[in-house]
XYZ file of C-alpha atoms in Angstrom:
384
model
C 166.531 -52.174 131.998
C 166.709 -54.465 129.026
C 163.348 -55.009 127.254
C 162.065 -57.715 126.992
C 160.603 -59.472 123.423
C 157.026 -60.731 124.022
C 156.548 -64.289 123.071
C 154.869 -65.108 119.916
C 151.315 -67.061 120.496
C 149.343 -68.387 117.453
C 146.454 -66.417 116.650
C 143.178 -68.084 117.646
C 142.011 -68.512 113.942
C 145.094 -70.603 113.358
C 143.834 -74.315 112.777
C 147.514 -76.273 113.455
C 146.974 -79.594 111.381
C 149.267 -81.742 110.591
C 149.621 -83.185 106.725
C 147.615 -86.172 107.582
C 144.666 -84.473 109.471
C 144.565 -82.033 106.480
C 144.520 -84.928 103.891
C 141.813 -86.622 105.867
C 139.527 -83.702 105.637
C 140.245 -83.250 101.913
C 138.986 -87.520 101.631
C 135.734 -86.861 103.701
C 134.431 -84.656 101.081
C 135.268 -86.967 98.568
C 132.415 -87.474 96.149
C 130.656 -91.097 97.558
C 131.019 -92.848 94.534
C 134.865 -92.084 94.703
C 137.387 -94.723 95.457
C 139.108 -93.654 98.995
C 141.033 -95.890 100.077
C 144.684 -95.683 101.269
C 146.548 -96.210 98.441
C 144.210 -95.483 95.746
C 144.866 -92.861 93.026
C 142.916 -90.257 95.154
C 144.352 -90.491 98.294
C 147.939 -90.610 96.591
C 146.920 -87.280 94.536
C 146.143 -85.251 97.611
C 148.885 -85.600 100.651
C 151.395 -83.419 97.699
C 149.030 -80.819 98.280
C 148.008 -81.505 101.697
C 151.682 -81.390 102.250
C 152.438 -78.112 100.593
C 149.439 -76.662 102.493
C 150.782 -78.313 106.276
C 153.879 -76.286 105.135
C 151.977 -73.175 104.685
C 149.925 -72.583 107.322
C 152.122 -74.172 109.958
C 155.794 -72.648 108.550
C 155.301 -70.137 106.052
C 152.588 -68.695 107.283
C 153.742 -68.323 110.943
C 157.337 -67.240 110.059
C 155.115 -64.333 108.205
C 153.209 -63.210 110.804
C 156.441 -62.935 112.698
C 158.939 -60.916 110.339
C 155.863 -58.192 110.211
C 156.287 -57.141 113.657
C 159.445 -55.827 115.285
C 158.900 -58.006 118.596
C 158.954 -61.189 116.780
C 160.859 -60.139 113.340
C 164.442 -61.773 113.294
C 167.838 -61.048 110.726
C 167.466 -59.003 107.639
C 163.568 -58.548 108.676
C 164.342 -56.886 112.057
C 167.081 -54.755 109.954
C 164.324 -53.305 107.965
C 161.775 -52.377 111.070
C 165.071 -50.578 112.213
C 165.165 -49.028 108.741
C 161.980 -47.596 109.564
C 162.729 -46.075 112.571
C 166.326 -44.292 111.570
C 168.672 -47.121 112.737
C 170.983 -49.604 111.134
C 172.509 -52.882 112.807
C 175.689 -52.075 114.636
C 178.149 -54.309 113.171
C 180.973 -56.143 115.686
C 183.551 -53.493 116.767
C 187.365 -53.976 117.031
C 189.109 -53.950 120.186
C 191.624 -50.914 120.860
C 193.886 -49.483 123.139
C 197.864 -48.719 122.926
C 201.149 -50.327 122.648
C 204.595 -49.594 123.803
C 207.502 -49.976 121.862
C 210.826 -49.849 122.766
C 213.992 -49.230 120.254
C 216.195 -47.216 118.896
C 215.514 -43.287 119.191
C 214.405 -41.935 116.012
C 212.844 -45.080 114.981
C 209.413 -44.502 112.373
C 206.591 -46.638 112.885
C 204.056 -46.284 110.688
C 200.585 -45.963 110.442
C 199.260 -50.155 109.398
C 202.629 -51.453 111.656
C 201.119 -54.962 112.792
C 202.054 -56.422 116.262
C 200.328 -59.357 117.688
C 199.847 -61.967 120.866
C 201.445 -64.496 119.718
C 199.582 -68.129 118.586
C 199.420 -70.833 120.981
C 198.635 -74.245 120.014
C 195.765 -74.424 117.585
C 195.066 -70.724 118.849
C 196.006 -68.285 115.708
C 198.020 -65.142 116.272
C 195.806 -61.948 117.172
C 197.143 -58.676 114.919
C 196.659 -55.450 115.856
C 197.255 -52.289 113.486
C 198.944 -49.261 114.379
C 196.591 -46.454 113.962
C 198.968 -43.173 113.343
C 202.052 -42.854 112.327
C 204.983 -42.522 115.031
C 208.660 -42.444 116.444
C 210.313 -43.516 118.932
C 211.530 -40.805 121.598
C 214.741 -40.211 122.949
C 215.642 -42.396 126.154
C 216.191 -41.744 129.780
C 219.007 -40.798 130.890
C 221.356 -43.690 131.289
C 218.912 -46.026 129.249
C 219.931 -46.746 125.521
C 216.654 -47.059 123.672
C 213.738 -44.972 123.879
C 209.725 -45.476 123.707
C 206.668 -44.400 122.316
C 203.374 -45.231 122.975
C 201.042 -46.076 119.890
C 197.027 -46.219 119.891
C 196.069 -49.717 117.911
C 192.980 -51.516 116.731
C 192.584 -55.100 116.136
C 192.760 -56.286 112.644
C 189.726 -58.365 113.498
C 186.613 -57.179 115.174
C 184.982 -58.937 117.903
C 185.656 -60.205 121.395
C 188.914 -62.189 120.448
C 190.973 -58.860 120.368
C 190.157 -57.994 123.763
C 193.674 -59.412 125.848
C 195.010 -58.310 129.274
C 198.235 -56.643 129.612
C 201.393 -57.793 128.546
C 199.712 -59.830 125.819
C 201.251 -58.144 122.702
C 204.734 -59.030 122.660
C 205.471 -59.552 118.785
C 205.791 -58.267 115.585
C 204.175 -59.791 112.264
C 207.362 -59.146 110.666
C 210.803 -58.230 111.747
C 211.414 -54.300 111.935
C 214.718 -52.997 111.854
C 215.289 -50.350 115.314
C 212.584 -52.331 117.411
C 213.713 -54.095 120.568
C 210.268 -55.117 122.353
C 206.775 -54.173 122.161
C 203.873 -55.178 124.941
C 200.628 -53.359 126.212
C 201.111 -52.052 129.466
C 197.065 -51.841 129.919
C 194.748 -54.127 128.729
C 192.855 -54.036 124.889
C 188.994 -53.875 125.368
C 186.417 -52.659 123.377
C 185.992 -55.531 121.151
C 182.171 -56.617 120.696
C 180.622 -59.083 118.479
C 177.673 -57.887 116.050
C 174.642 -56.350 117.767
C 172.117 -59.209 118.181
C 168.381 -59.020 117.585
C 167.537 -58.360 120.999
C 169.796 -55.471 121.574
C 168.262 -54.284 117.822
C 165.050 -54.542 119.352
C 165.433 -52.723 122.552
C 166.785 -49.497 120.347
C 164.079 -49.997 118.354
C 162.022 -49.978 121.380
C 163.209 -46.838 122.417
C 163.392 -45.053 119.181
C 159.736 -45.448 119.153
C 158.580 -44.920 122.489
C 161.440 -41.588 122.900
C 161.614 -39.675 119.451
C 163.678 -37.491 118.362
C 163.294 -34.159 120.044
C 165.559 -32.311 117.207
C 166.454 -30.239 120.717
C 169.121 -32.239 122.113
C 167.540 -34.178 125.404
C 168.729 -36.460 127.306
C 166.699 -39.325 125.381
C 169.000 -37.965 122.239
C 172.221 -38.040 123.517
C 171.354 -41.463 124.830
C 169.964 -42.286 121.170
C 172.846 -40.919 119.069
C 175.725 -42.492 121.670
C 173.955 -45.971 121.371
C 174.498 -45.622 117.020
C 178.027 -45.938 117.629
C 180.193 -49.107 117.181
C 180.912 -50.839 120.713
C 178.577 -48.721 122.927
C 176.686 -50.455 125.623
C 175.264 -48.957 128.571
C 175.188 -44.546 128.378
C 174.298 -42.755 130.994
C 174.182 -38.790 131.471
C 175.544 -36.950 134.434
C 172.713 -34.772 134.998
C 174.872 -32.722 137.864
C 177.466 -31.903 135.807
C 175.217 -29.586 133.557
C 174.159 -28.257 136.561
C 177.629 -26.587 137.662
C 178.498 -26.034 133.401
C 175.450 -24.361 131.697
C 175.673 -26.117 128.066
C 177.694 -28.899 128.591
C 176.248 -32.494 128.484
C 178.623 -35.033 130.135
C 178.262 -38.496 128.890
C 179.380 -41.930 130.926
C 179.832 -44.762 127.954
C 180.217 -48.258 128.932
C 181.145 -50.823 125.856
C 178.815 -53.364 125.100
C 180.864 -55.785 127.262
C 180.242 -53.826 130.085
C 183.553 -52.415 130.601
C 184.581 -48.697 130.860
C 184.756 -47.771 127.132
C 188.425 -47.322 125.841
C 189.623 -44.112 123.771
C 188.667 -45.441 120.323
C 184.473 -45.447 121.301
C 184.580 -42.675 123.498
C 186.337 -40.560 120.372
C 183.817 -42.079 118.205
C 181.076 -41.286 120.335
C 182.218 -37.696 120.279
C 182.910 -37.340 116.573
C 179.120 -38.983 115.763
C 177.260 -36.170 117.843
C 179.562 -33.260 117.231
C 181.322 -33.533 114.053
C 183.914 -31.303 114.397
C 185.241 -31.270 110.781
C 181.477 -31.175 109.553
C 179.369 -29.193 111.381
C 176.881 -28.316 108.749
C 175.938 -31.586 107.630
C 176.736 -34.214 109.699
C 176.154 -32.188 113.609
C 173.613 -33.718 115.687
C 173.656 -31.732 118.807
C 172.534 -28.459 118.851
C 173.948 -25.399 118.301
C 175.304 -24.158 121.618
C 175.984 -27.541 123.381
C 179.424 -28.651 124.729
C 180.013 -32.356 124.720
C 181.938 -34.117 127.208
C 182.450 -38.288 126.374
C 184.238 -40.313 129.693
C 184.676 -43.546 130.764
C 183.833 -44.128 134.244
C 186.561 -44.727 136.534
C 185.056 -47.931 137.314
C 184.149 -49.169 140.591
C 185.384 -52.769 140.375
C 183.045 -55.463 141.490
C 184.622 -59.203 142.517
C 182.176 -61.459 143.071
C 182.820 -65.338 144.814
C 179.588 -67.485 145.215
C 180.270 -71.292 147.109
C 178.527 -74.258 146.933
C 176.733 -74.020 143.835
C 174.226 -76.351 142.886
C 173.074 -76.285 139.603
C 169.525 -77.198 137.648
C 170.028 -80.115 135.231
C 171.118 -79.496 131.876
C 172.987 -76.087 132.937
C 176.696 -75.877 132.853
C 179.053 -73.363 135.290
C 179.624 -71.516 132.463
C 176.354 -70.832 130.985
C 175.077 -69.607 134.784
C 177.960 -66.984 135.408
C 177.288 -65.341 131.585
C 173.529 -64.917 132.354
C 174.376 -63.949 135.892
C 176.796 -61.162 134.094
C 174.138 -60.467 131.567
C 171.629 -59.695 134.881
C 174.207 -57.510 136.499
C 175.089 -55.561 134.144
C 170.833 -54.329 133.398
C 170.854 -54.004 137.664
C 173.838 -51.724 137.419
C 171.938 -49.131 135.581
C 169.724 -49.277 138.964
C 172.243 -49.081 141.661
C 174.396 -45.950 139.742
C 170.940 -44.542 140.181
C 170.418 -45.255 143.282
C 174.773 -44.330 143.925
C 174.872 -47.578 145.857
C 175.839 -51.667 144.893
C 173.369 -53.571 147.362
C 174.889 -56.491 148.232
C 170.894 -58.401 148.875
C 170.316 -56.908 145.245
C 173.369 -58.753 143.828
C 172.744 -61.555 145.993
C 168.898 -61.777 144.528
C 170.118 -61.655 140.737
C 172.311 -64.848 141.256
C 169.532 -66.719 142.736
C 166.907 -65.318 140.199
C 169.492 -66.401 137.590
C 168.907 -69.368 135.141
C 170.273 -72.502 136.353
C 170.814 -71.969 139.692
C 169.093 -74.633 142.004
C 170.993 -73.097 145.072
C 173.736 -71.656 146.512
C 175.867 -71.875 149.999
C 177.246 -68.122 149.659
C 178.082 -65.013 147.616
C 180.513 -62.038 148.530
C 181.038 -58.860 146.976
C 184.844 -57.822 147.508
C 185.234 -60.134 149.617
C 182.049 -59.059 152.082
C 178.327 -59.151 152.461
C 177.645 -55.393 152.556
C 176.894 -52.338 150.280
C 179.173 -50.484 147.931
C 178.695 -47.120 147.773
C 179.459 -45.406 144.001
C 181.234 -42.435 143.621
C 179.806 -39.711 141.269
C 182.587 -40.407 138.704
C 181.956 -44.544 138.882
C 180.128 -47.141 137.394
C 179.788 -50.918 138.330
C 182.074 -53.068 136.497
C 182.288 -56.736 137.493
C 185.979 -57.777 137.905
C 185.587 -61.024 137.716
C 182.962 -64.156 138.788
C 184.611 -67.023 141.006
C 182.084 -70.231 141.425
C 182.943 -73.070 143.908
């Protein structure tokens, strides 16, 4: 469940004044035998200061008391509570997955090779980088060119490099043996930098679950959460049961997608270090780490006859509605179950909705049972 940031309230010493209630005060104790008068020579001598003090107590002094706590502190300020604490802002992850390229068998393509989805109207090209070095295979029999398939990243990090399928179908630059490229699956992974709030909730738990130094679950949880792109981690406590040892991690991006190979490699490499065991291991000594995707139980969801609150656009609802789904899925994987009245109750509970004729999940109004393998993923959000 996300946590929630308490809203700031003025402490009850604060006296708000404005400039001219503060200047006011500052003329009442006046000497009598002082001109006061608007205009005069004192009255224009003390709004610069009653000014510069309006700014003080009801800015400066405000934005203070905010950037020393973590529930209220904001940018660089937050970074440094999270300092405090062990943790550093995630910054915004590029997108991965894998290419296929067809052409001429023997073909090298090396490591840096850029292929992109091409620009469309005022839409610039997205590039995506090769990530090892490879060549293209020998073809079926009867086929003249071969393939290979080739992991990539996107040049760019962020949301823009996530495409569907069959998106990247170019080269950056003519390469001699290549006949066609595309992406037979689609790119994910791509997430924009980690905001305050999602700063705050690690924070949060940092705090309230410290380090244990002995490898529990609130570690694992910790350490996978440090890595670039990771949403929503959850620990198969079964699977330990039937493989003393071994902790088996489900990683969701912070889109709320299955994570792709990139994170889930990441995710590994952070907690066990292969190449660096000495230094750089976090789990303990003994532990086997498993890092999966879950196979995703795919969620399509059509609501009808919206109505919606003024002010609010179609848009805005379905991304909080999203947002609120994806903080209930940690609940029904719990609970091995998508309840349709639970799903229905986060769309009406959602911002912006004034009301609503209907909402299906797949295409019915009952529950979804989860596998032990599966998470929640919403396919898609249709509005009428």
């Amino acid at each position: 469940m996300a946590v929630e940031r308490p809203v700031f309230t003025l402490p009850a010493w604060h006296r708000q004044e404005s400039a001219e209630q503060i200047q006011a005060r500052m003329m009442e104790r006046l000497p009598p035998d002082i001109d006061n008068i608007e205009g005069g020579f004192p009255y224009d001598f003390t709004m610069p200061t009653a000014l510069e003090e309006d700014e003080l107590m009801n800015f400066v002094l405000i934005e203070t008391l905010k950037i020393m706590f973590p529930a209220w502190a904001y940018g660089i300020y937050l970074d440094y509570h999270a300092a405090a604490v062990g943790l550093t802002r995630r910054p915004a992850n590029h997108a991965g997955g894998y290419v296929t390229i067809t052409g001429v068998p023997g073909t090298e393509i090396p490591v840096g090779t850029i292929f992109c989805v091409p620009a469309v109207n005022d839409v610039p090209a997205i590039e995506y980088a090769t990530i090892t070095d490879a060549v293209i295979g020998e073809p079926a029999e009867g086929d003249e060119y071969g393939t290979v398939d080739i992991g990539v990243t996107a040049v760019v990090g962020g949301r823009s490099g996530n495409v569907s399928a069959d998106s990247i179908v170019i080269m950056a630059s003519p390469f001699k043996g290549v006949v066609s490229v595309t992406n037979q699956a689609a790119i994910t992974g791509g997430t924009v930098e980690e905001s305050d709030d999602e700063l705050y909730e690690r924070i949060v738990f940092a705090e309230q679950s410290p380090e244990s130094f002995v490898g529990n679950d609130a570690d694992y949880i910790r350490w996978a959460k440090e890595v670039n792109g990771v949403g929503t981690v959850l620990i198969d406590t079964q699977y330990e049961v039937e493989h003393p040892n071994w902790v088996k991690l489900i990683i969701l991006d912070a889109n709320g997608q299955p994570a792709n190979d990139q994170i889930l490699a990441a995710v590994y490499e952070h907690i066990i270090a292969p190449d660096n065991r000495a230094e750089d291991r976090l789990a303990p000594i003994g532990a086997i780490l498993v890092v999966e995707a879950p196979t995703g139980c795919s969620l399509t969801i059509a609501v009808t006859g919206l109505e919606l609150t003024d002010g609010y656009t179609k848009a805005e609802v379905v991304k909080r509605f999203k947002d609120r789904l994806e903080e209930y899925y940690i609940e029904a994987k719990k609970d091995a179950e998508v309840r349709w009245n639970q799903i229905h109750a986060v769309f009406t509970k959602t911002e912006g909705v004034e009301d609503f004729a209907s909402l299906t999940v797949n295409g019915k109004t009952e529950n979804i049972e989860i596998a032990a393998d599966d998470y929640p993923v919403t396919e898609g959000v249709t509005v009428e």
